[in-house]
Amino acid sequence: MTNLEDPAAIDRTDPESYIAAATDVYRNWGRWGDDDRIGTLNFIDDAARARAAALVETGRTVSLSQPFDMDGPQKGWRRRTNPVHTMLDTGIDAEFGDQGFPHGIGGADDVIAMPLQCSTQWDGLGHIFDRGYAWNGRRAGSVVTSEGDQVTGIEHTAAKVTGRGVLLDMGAHLRPETGELEDGYAITVADIESCIAAQGASSAVGTGDILLVRTGRYARARREGWGEYAGGPAPGLSVTTAGWLHRTEVAAVATDTWGFEVRPNEFDVAFQPLHQIAIPNMGLTIGEMWDLDELADACREAGRWEFLLVAPPLPITGAVGSPVNPIAIF
Amino acid sequence: MTNLEDPAAIDRTDPESYIAAATDVYRNWGRWGDDDRIGTLNFIDDAARARAAALVETGRTVSLSQPFDMDGPQKGWRRRTNPVHTMLDTGIDAEFGDQGFPHGIGGADDVIAMPLQCSTQWDGLGHIFDRGYAWNGRRAGSVVTSEGDQVTGIEHTAAKVTGRGVLLDMGAHLRPETGELEDGYAITVADIESCIAAQGASSAVGTGDILLVRTGRYARARREGWGEYAGGPAPGLSVTTAGWLHRTEVAAVATDTWGFEVRPNEFDVAFQPLHQIAIPNMGLTIGEMWDLDELADACREAGRWEFLLVAPPLPITGAVGSPVNPIAIF
Amino acid sequence: MTNLEDPAAIDRTDPESYIAAATDVYRNWGRWGDDDRIGTLNFIDDAARARAAALVETGRTVSLSQPFDMDGPQKGWRRRTNPVHTMLDTGIDAEFGDQGFPHGIGGADDVIAMPLQCSTQWDGLGHIFDRGYAWNGRRAGSVVTSEGDQVTGIEHTAAKVTGRGVLLDMGAHLRPETGELEDGYAITVADIESCIAAQGASSAVGTGDILLVRTGRYARARREGWGEYAGGPAPGLSVTTAGWLHRTEVAAVATDTWGFEVRPNEFDVAFQPLHQIAIPNMGLTIGEMWDLDELADACREAGRWEFLLVAPPLPITGAVGSPVNPIAIF
Amino acid sequence: MTNLEDPAAIDRTDPESYIAAATDVYRNWGRWGDDDRIGTLNFIDDAARARAAALVETGRTVSLSQPFDMDGPQKGWRRRTNPVHTMLDTGIDAEFGDQGFPHGIGGADDVIAMPLQCSTQWDGLGHIFDRGYAWNGRRAGSVVTSEGDQVTGIEHTAAKVTGRGVLLDMGAHLRPETGELEDGYAITVADIESCIAAQGASSAVGTGDILLVRTGRYARARREGWGEYAGGPAPGLSVTTAGWLHRTEVAAVATDTWGFEVRPNEFDVAFQPLHQIAIPNMGLTIGEMWDLDELADACREAGRWEFLLVAPPLPITGAVGSPVNPIAIF
């Protein structure tokens, strides 16, 4: 286990062996029964939600969602486009008097088309597979078909993603002068632990917590433009944090980056190895492209890094992910 | 004012006069300044949110969202379709080994196309106009153009829709044997007040509360099929409740029906007159097609009708509405 | 072969044996080389197109397309919806003066979302598979992936679907009083041959022709409403016509029905067996939901059943089908 | 009139006066009756179609469509995206054995979402307005509403766009060394007449012809990448060609550029003035983003510049444009 958590011990030429070893020890298959559909979200129980709600003091509320519109970061990779929002009718139609409604009522309707992975989102458990297997040891092809996720669809988490949120502002902790980690920076267990120590007791992370990791990458995108935000180099969690995530028993983790884990990944030829370990093996729900900037300010102003977090996915039947507007309440 | 709240006094042939009179007395334009974008959501302040969070005891959490899928109620009126969720790639692709990713990782992505008014939703303030005017007295055509809502887009409420929720189970109160009001039943102020009295102090409604009104219509749709759920006859609020909604200073109201207000409406030739009074004049945010059935059970089991309600819209830039998965926490 | 063309010899309990036998004798794999992408469209060469153009006398032109709009027959089977056409901006916007363009120019744009199989269409060769194989003997999974048809995409036929069209008005021939075959009527080789004999020499069918078969089903849908037009009972070609289609060497076949072949199909438990024989094995391009009613009138008025047919698919890269507006010129 | 056709006489500071003068003399309102829906397409009658078909000799057929896929030129201006083509099910699903169909049949379906102006297209008569007016003098707001084009929808041209096509290869004529005009080059009447003279009698243009103008811009885009193909600088027709287009009585005109007319336009502050003159005033159907490169080769090889052109729009009810796969037959 030590080796798996030591970034210096990674053999960059051999992701397969690392992944095989890591999944052997961090796999949670069967932990919540053969029929489980929600993985580590099981770590949050009603008592945990009640404790989280008890954290609320001032009622200050922060939305952690990026805007959903055509000016987003997507460039078409895997046919991920930005959301296309169009109007079916408008106030101009109403004012023009064309709508045919009685007694002066007018209306506007609208429609959206979007990949569920296009902006602030939860990755469902059907989003990633490991060597043909989905969460809890099911064959990938028996879970997610062209009809959608038949087993672990995001709708099963509709009422689950509420609990204690903890923000680790890794950007501010490691780069106090800018608040922003550089692309390619791999956040290690040591980094996490030193951040928790620096931020203090309110940032302790334990069973059932929803961990939010701010890298500062989104702040940079806002300032400088998206550039390669979607899929390009970025700071993020090191693959070596898998063990810490596993034993800490977090319910979910989210970051302000496109891909959650560090990019480029820590092997010469690789694609999102921490996803491969975390989602199908640990059953970990992962959030991406969250806006954690105002939250960081709010934490600093409140003098604490914990809060009630309510981040309900849309219960789209059979979806492998969902857009979300996560709400933090202080 | 008395007349406006008396269902028996409605002149069914003259919606124009009723609406003119009602909007004259219930209009909130300018109440929160000329630049206001969120209307009655201003009634919720941080202190109210903190009080709402203090209601949490057990942590039981209930999702108030209907499923988002093609089996919904929409039949194409105003080009409202049900959500179309399709896969971009699948677990079958991953298991088949076609995806071209390294070290055994596989993935599934998906996409959705949907009218923002198709299922459980918030109507934004740009959704309805009154004689050419939008919320706060702006010209409809200057607010909602083909580019979207330029002023009161739903994104401005992203962090706002959190507060004390109160459920009035009108179905159970008025029809204890079935729990379901019949189509065309117009819920009056007297009905509301008698329900509050019967349910007890925890269902008192006041400034900044988010009021949920269960009619039982959705329970019937689940049992019997959608039928004319979308746009057909339904129980709902009487237009004569506008004054009560206004002086009670609720922040938002939602029902388990397609259209919030009673249908057919209470004039011979009419279309959603309560919307016309409430949205552009009062600035009231309205929720429709919510699932309030499990919530009613939870209230009954908890012995109280109030709870923390977190119902964040997706911040779709310029949208006049949003799908939502509202979360009630006990 | 005789047996395969004898409707009375069909063993309704054993589609597998019939299909196995039919595909053994009608299979065209390799006929146009290992790299072929267009199947029987190879039967049309430039000389055939020139001969077809020489049929033009009066210049009368008939569109064979149904309307593309939300009032179509689809009900959601396999997530096939009707086309959703929406406006991005309108003449009202222009007249209202909101568009921001100089010197008085205004504009309207629009957008469509539609399954490629929703209305008048060509089925591409990647649309149907036989026991895991696609056209020309390729593995289905190596041809049509989640990225689309990598080999036989409809774009390869962009310039191909022009030639001599021949209409067989089976409805008028077999049911002169109504012009409409009843649902479930299976058109046999004998029917086809008697129709050709009755219609006369201009309806002879041979190598490279594009055969259009009018059943009258669409005329009925227009008169009585769609009902179960999409997927329900319908007249259509008997599975026993496969041999005739094969030896006649038609380039393509289209009908005025949803499914081309008779429905219910001619086995107790079956789904579109003639498709299974014709598309992946013969390489036959099939058209469905065409409007052949005005064409029948035009043929009758011209005293001939042949014409120049230009029916170009949209070259959508990797598509397994395409909407089409086929044009017949007399 | 002379002045209107003299590029040197353009007052770049005053597009309004130019447009007012040009529309006064080139306006065709009422020419084909008050109810007309198709404008200059009226110039093509059946006899013209028959003469066009008589041009066919070899049967060589050329598609004039660009590919429809996500790799197109659109960048989101006016929410014009490239087509998004996705699969509903695939050959992998079929081969995997997941589809639940009997006797070994498998299937693939697909869906497209696209602006109707995204690639090779016809602009319908409802696409452009002049000072609040649409084709034939109707108020823009009474023609194209949020429900679509109520009067001149593209469906009315379904059977109309077939006739004699004539290609003018302006790129090759004016820039024989490259075959490509430079961005900003405004093709004048003199250029057109010299090209016709050089190409010879087969390129004479008259009543009812469909004129195709190749600039070479698409050839460059293919070679160098899209760059600013969609909306940026480009060669194209000078606004001063309006009179020639009017008196020549062409039925339709198409080019290989995004915008048909030269860009930047020939006034200091302007947007598509030739569109404004041609579409709502002349009733001219305009084609854009056509692929005329193989066609130019075919003309050169055939030794003639005329051919049968069949370019049927999809009859999308109420559409202001349509994708099209135009077919030229020699």
mmCIF file of C-alpha atoms in Angstrom, chain A residues 15-16 19 45-47 49-50 53-54 56-63 65-69 77-80 85-95 99 101-117 120 126-132 139-142 144-149 157-160 162 265 267 269-273 275-276 308 310 312-321 323-327 329-330, chain B residues 15-16 19 45-47 49-50 53-54 56-63 65-69 77-80 85-95 99 101-117 120 126-132 139-142 144-149 157-160 162 265 267 269-273 275-276 308 310 312-321 323-327 329-330:
data_model
loop_
_atom_site.group_PDB
_atom_site.id
_atom_site.type_symbol
_atom_site.label_atom_id
_atom_site.label_comp_id
_atom_site.label_asym_id
_atom_site.label_seq_id
_atom_site.Cartn_x
_atom_site.Cartn_y
_atom_site.Cartn_z
ATOM 1 C CA PRO A 15 -0.129 1.728 -15.781
ATOM 2 C CA GLU A 16 -1.620 -1.739 -16.048
ATOM 3 C CA ILE A 19 -4.132 -0.180 -11.744
ATOM 4 C CA ASP A 45 -26.816 8.251 6.209
ATOM 5 C CA ASP A 46 -29.623 10.372 7.565
ATOM 6 C CA ALA A 47 -27.710 11.016 10.763
ATOM 7 C CA ARG A 49 -27.225 14.644 6.865
ATOM 8 C CA ALA A 50 -28.658 15.897 10.132
ATOM 9 C CA ALA A 53 -27.490 20.560 8.476
ATOM 10 C CA ALA A 54 -26.461 21.431 12.006
ATOM 11 C CA VAL A 56 -25.631 25.904 9.163
ATOM 12 C CA GLU A 57 -25.267 29.149 11.099
ATOM 13 C CA THR A 58 -25.645 32.251 8.964
ATOM 14 C CA GLY A 59 -27.646 30.795 6.095
ATOM 15 C CA ARG A 60 -25.218 32.163 3.522
ATOM 16 C CA THR A 61 -25.731 30.121 0.386
ATOM 17 C CA VAL A 62 -23.295 29.635 -2.464
ATOM 18 C CA SER A 63 -23.962 28.060 -5.853
ATOM 19 C CA SER A 65 -22.185 25.709 -10.660
ATOM 20 C CA GLN A 66 -20.555 27.161 -13.711
ATOM 21 C CA PRO A 67 -22.912 28.809 -16.207
ATOM 22 C CA PHE A 68 -24.613 26.493 -18.678
ATOM 23 C CA ASP A 69 -24.363 28.109 -22.107
ATOM 24 C CA TRP A 77 -14.175 15.734 -28.076
ATOM 25 C CA ARG A 78 -16.303 12.588 -27.866
ATOM 26 C CA ARG A 79 -19.043 14.791 -29.354
ATOM 27 C CA ARG A 80 -19.221 16.807 -26.185
ATOM 28 C CA HIS A 85 -30.240 26.829 -25.315
ATOM 29 C CA THR A 86 -32.864 28.123 -27.717
ATOM 30 C CA MET A 87 -36.207 29.835 -27.347
ATOM 31 C CA LEU A 88 -39.505 28.400 -28.524
ATOM 32 C CA ASP A 89 -41.245 31.719 -28.100
ATOM 33 C CA THR A 90 -40.255 35.041 -26.610
ATOM 34 C CA GLY A 91 -41.288 38.266 -24.983
ATOM 35 C CA ILE A 92 -41.016 39.877 -28.393
ATOM 36 C CA ASP A 93 -43.667 37.468 -29.636
ATOM 37 C CA ALA A 94 -45.797 38.361 -26.638
ATOM 38 C CA GLU A 95 -45.350 42.090 -26.999
ATOM 39 C CA GLN A 99 -49.350 34.402 -29.518
ATOM 40 C CA PHE A 101 -53.626 33.760 -25.974
ATOM 41 C CA PRO A 102 -56.608 35.526 -24.361
ATOM 42 C CA HIS A 103 -56.769 38.452 -21.904
ATOM 43 C CA GLY A 104 -53.273 39.720 -22.541
ATOM 44 C CA ILE A 105 -51.262 36.804 -21.223
ATOM 45 C CA GLY A 106 -48.039 36.083 -23.069
ATOM 46 C CA GLY A 107 -45.443 33.396 -22.625
ATOM 47 C CA ALA A 108 -41.927 32.296 -23.385
ATOM 48 C CA ASP A 109 -40.665 28.726 -23.480
ATOM 49 C CA ASP A 110 -37.242 27.323 -24.114
ATOM 50 C CA VAL A 111 -35.340 24.145 -24.791
ATOM 51 C CA ILE A 112 -31.858 22.820 -24.159
ATOM 52 C CA ALA A 113 -29.672 20.219 -25.800
ATOM 53 C CA MET A 114 -26.535 19.221 -23.957
ATOM 54 C CA PRO A 115 -24.203 16.378 -23.219
ATOM 55 C CA LEU A 116 -24.615 15.449 -19.570
ATOM 56 C CA GLN A 117 -20.850 15.821 -19.183
ATOM 57 C CA THR A 120 -20.761 21.252 -13.783
ATOM 58 C CA GLY A 126 -21.999 3.906 -15.138
ATOM 59 C CA HIS A 127 -19.670 6.532 -16.590
ATOM 60 C CA ILE A 128 -16.424 4.564 -16.332
ATOM 61 C CA PHE A 129 -15.498 0.902 -16.652
ATOM 62 C CA ASP A 130 -12.456 -1.132 -15.688
ATOM 63 C CA ARG A 131 -11.391 -3.899 -18.051
ATOM 64 C CA GLY A 132 -14.993 -4.545 -19.068
ATOM 65 C CA ARG A 139 -20.228 -6.675 -16.811
ATOM 66 C CA ALA A 140 -20.134 -3.223 -18.429
ATOM 67 C CA GLY A 141 -22.282 -4.363 -21.326
ATOM 68 C CA SER A 142 -25.016 -5.574 -19.045
ATOM 69 C CA VAL A 144 -24.906 0.549 -19.788
ATOM 70 C CA THR A 145 -26.540 -0.234 -23.114
ATOM 71 C CA SER A 146 -27.744 2.060 -25.845
ATOM 72 C CA GLU A 147 -30.934 2.349 -23.792
ATOM 73 C CA GLY A 148 -28.939 3.891 -20.944
ATOM 74 C CA ASP A 149 -27.691 2.703 -17.586
ATOM 75 C CA THR A 157 -28.917 9.038 -6.376
ATOM 76 C CA ALA A 158 -31.674 11.648 -6.636
ATOM 77 C CA ALA A 159 -32.097 12.031 -2.883
ATOM 78 C CA LYS A 160 -28.625 10.934 -1.844
ATOM 79 C CA THR A 162 -26.745 15.793 0.527
ATOM 80 C CA ASN A 265 -1.826 11.637 -16.215
ATOM 81 C CA PHE A 267 1.886 7.381 -16.846
ATOM 82 C CA VAL A 269 0.455 6.376 -22.066
ATOM 83 C CA ALA A 270 -2.650 6.733 -19.988
ATOM 84 C CA PHE A 271 -6.161 8.043 -19.769
ATOM 85 C CA GLN A 272 -7.688 8.910 -16.428
ATOM 86 C CA PRO A 273 -6.369 6.009 -14.355
ATOM 87 C CA HIS A 275 -11.244 7.360 -12.635
ATOM 88 C CA GLN A 276 -10.691 3.734 -13.535
ATOM 89 C CA LEU A 308 -24.065 21.678 4.374
ATOM 90 C CA VAL A 310 -26.903 19.791 -1.298
ATOM 91 C CA PRO A 312 -28.917 16.815 -6.314
ATOM 92 C CA PRO A 313 -28.507 15.404 -9.839
ATOM 93 C CA LEU A 314 -31.444 15.610 -12.200
ATOM 94 C CA PRO A 315 -33.037 12.159 -12.069
ATOM 95 C CA ILE A 316 -32.649 11.482 -15.773
ATOM 96 C CA THR A 317 -33.635 7.857 -16.128
ATOM 97 C CA GLY A 318 -30.636 5.737 -17.067
ATOM 98 C CA ALA A 319 -28.172 8.599 -17.237
ATOM 99 C CA VAL A 320 -24.482 8.032 -16.546
ATOM 100 C CA GLY A 321 -24.089 11.573 -15.293
ATOM 101 C CA PRO A 323 -25.626 18.448 -14.683
ATOM 102 C CA VAL A 324 -25.935 19.838 -11.185
ATOM 103 C CA ASN A 325 -26.160 23.144 -9.388
ATOM 104 C CA PRO A 326 -24.556 22.258 -6.049
ATOM 105 C CA ILE A 327 -25.563 24.445 -3.128
ATOM 106 C CA ILE A 329 -25.036 26.521 2.966
ATOM 107 C CA PHE A 330 -23.104 28.078 5.840
ATOM 108 C CA PRO B 15 -61.248 37.865 -17.216
ATOM 109 C CA GLU B 16 -59.797 41.177 -18.365
ATOM 110 C CA ILE B 19 -56.942 40.579 -14.041
ATOM 111 C CA ASP B 45 -32.777 36.060 3.351
ATOM 112 C CA ASP B 46 -29.854 34.267 4.902
ATOM 113 C CA ALA B 47 -31.485 34.352 8.300
ATOM 114 C CA ARG B 49 -32.264 29.955 5.373
ATOM 115 C CA ALA B 50 -30.551 29.446 8.689
ATOM 116 C CA ALA B 53 -31.816 24.542 8.227
ATOM 117 C CA ALA B 54 -32.532 24.480 11.937
ATOM 118 C CA VAL B 56 -33.548 19.496 10.225
ATOM 119 C CA GLU B 57 -33.732 16.763 12.844
ATOM 120 C CA THR B 58 -33.493 13.265 11.427
ATOM 121 C CA GLY B 59 -31.763 14.033 8.142
ATOM 122 C CA ARG B 60 -34.365 12.170 6.143
ATOM 123 C CA THR B 61 -34.148 13.439 2.617
ATOM 124 C CA VAL B 62 -36.826 13.309 -0.062
ATOM 125 C CA SER B 63 -36.449 14.097 -3.750
ATOM 126 C CA SER B 65 -38.642 15.346 -8.805
ATOM 127 C CA GLN B 66 -40.529 13.282 -11.313
ATOM 128 C CA PRO B 67 -38.372 11.085 -13.561
ATOM 129 C CA PHE B 68 -36.903 12.790 -16.610
ATOM 130 C CA ASP B 69 -37.424 10.456 -19.561
ATOM 131 C CA TRP B 77 -48.198 21.321 -27.208
ATOM 132 C CA ARG B 78 -46.083 24.406 -27.911
ATOM 133 C CA ARG B 79 -43.465 21.916 -29.101
ATOM 134 C CA ARG B 80 -43.001 20.646 -25.580
ATOM 135 C CA HIS B 85 -31.843 10.954 -23.469
ATOM 136 C CA THR B 86 -29.419 9.151 -25.738
ATOM 137 C CA MET B 87 -26.036 7.528 -25.286
ATOM 138 C CA LEU B 88 -22.874 8.644 -27.021
ATOM 139 C CA ASP B 89 -21.072 5.481 -26.027
ATOM 140 C CA THR B 90 -21.885 2.589 -23.763
ATOM 141 C CA GLY B 91 -20.689 -0.215 -21.567
ATOM 142 C CA ILE B 92 -21.242 -2.518 -24.495
ATOM 143 C CA ASP B 93 -18.741 -0.469 -26.471
ATOM 144 C CA ALA B 94 -16.347 -0.697 -23.553
ATOM 145 C CA GLU B 95 -16.784 -4.419 -23.058
ATOM 146 C CA GLN B 99 -13.084 2.501 -27.521
ATOM 147 C CA PHE B 101 -8.532 3.857 -24.569
ATOM 148 C CA PRO B 102 -5.404 2.470 -22.883
ATOM 149 C CA HIS B 103 -4.997 0.159 -19.848
ATOM 150 C CA GLY B 104 -8.521 -1.206 -19.893
ATOM 151 C CA ILE B 105 -10.439 1.959 -19.088
ATOM 152 C CA GLY B 106 -13.823 2.291 -20.756
ATOM 153 C CA GLY B 107 -16.410 5.015 -20.704
ATOM 154 C CA ALA B 108 -19.986 5.948 -21.376
ATOM 155 C CA ASP B 109 -21.295 9.403 -22.163
ATOM 156 C CA ASP B 110 -24.763 10.675 -22.786
ATOM 157 C CA VAL B 111 -26.746 13.635 -23.992
ATOM 158 C CA ILE B 112 -30.175 15.108 -23.360
ATOM 159 C CA ALA B 113 -32.511 17.305 -25.349
ATOM 160 C CA MET B 114 -35.496 18.717 -23.513
ATOM 161 C CA PRO B 115 -37.778 21.670 -23.221
ATOM 162 C CA LEU B 116 -37.064 23.373 -19.919
ATOM 163 C CA GLN B 117 -40.781 23.138 -19.139
ATOM 164 C CA THR B 120 -40.372 19.023 -12.687
ATOM 165 C CA GLY B 126 -39.417 35.649 -17.937
ATOM 166 C CA HIS B 127 -41.815 32.778 -18.582
ATOM 167 C CA ILE B 128 -45.052 34.800 -18.481
ATOM 168 C CA PHE B 129 -46.029 38.319 -19.522
ATOM 169 C CA ASP B 130 -49.006 40.542 -18.771
ATOM 170 C CA ARG B 131 -50.258 42.742 -21.588
ATOM 171 C CA GLY B 132 -46.777 43.111 -23.019
ATOM 172 C CA ARG B 139 -41.372 45.619 -21.741
ATOM 173 C CA ALA B 140 -41.610 41.883 -22.561
ATOM 174 C CA GLY B 141 -39.721 42.344 -25.808
ATOM 175 C CA SER B 142 -36.798 43.989 -24.094
ATOM 176 C CA VAL B 144 -36.920 37.865 -23.444
ATOM 177 C CA THR B 145 -35.591 37.887 -26.991
ATOM 178 C CA SER B 146 -34.631 35.023 -29.257
ATOM 179 C CA GLU B 147 -31.268 35.162 -27.477
ATOM 180 C CA GLY B 148 -32.985 34.298 -24.191
ATOM 181 C CA ASP B 149 -33.953 36.212 -21.068
ATOM 182 C CA THR B 157 -31.742 32.488 -8.870
ATOM 183 C CA ALA B 158 -29.000 29.861 -8.790
ATOM 184 C CA ALA B 159 -28.251 30.309 -5.095
ATOM 185 C CA LYS B 160 -31.629 31.651 -4.030
ATOM 186 C CA THR B 162 -33.256 27.454 -0.497
ATOM 187 C CA ASN B 265 -59.515 28.087 -15.589
ATOM 188 C CA PHE B 267 -63.289 32.157 -16.841
ATOM 189 C CA VAL B 269 -62.306 31.972 -22.249
ATOM 190 C CA ALA B 270 -59.040 32.041 -20.412
ATOM 191 C CA PHE B 271 -55.532 30.762 -20.195
ATOM 192 C CA GLN B 272 -53.714 30.630 -16.873
ATOM 193 C CA PRO B 273 -54.883 33.939 -15.398
ATOM 194 C CA HIS B 275 -49.876 32.930 -13.846
ATOM 195 C CA GLN B 276 -50.526 36.279 -15.465
ATOM 196 C CA LEU B 308 -35.552 22.582 4.770
ATOM 197 C CA VAL B 310 -33.222 23.137 -1.399
ATOM 198 C CA PRO B 312 -31.662 24.918 -7.107
ATOM 199 C CA PRO B 313 -32.376 25.510 -10.800
ATOM 200 C CA LEU B 314 -29.648 24.764 -13.297
ATOM 201 C CA PRO B 315 -28.082 28.133 -14.059
ATOM 202 C CA ILE B 316 -28.783 28.007 -17.779
ATOM 203 C CA THR B 317 -27.874 31.451 -19.023
ATOM 204 C CA GLY B 318 -30.953 33.335 -20.151
ATOM 205 C CA ALA B 319 -33.395 30.528 -19.472
ATOM 206 C CA VAL B 320 -37.016 31.264 -18.607
ATOM 207 C CA GLY B 321 -37.284 28.107 -16.586
ATOM 208 C CA PRO B 323 -35.626 21.508 -14.598
ATOM 209 C CA VAL B 324 -35.013 20.929 -10.923
ATOM 210 C CA ASN B 325 -34.600 18.095 -8.456
ATOM 211 C CA PRO B 326 -35.937 19.709 -5.277
ATOM 212 C CA ILE B 327 -34.658 18.218 -2.039
ATOM 213 C CA ILE B 329 -34.660 17.546 4.380
ATOM 214 C CA PHE B 330 -36.317 16.683 7.693
#
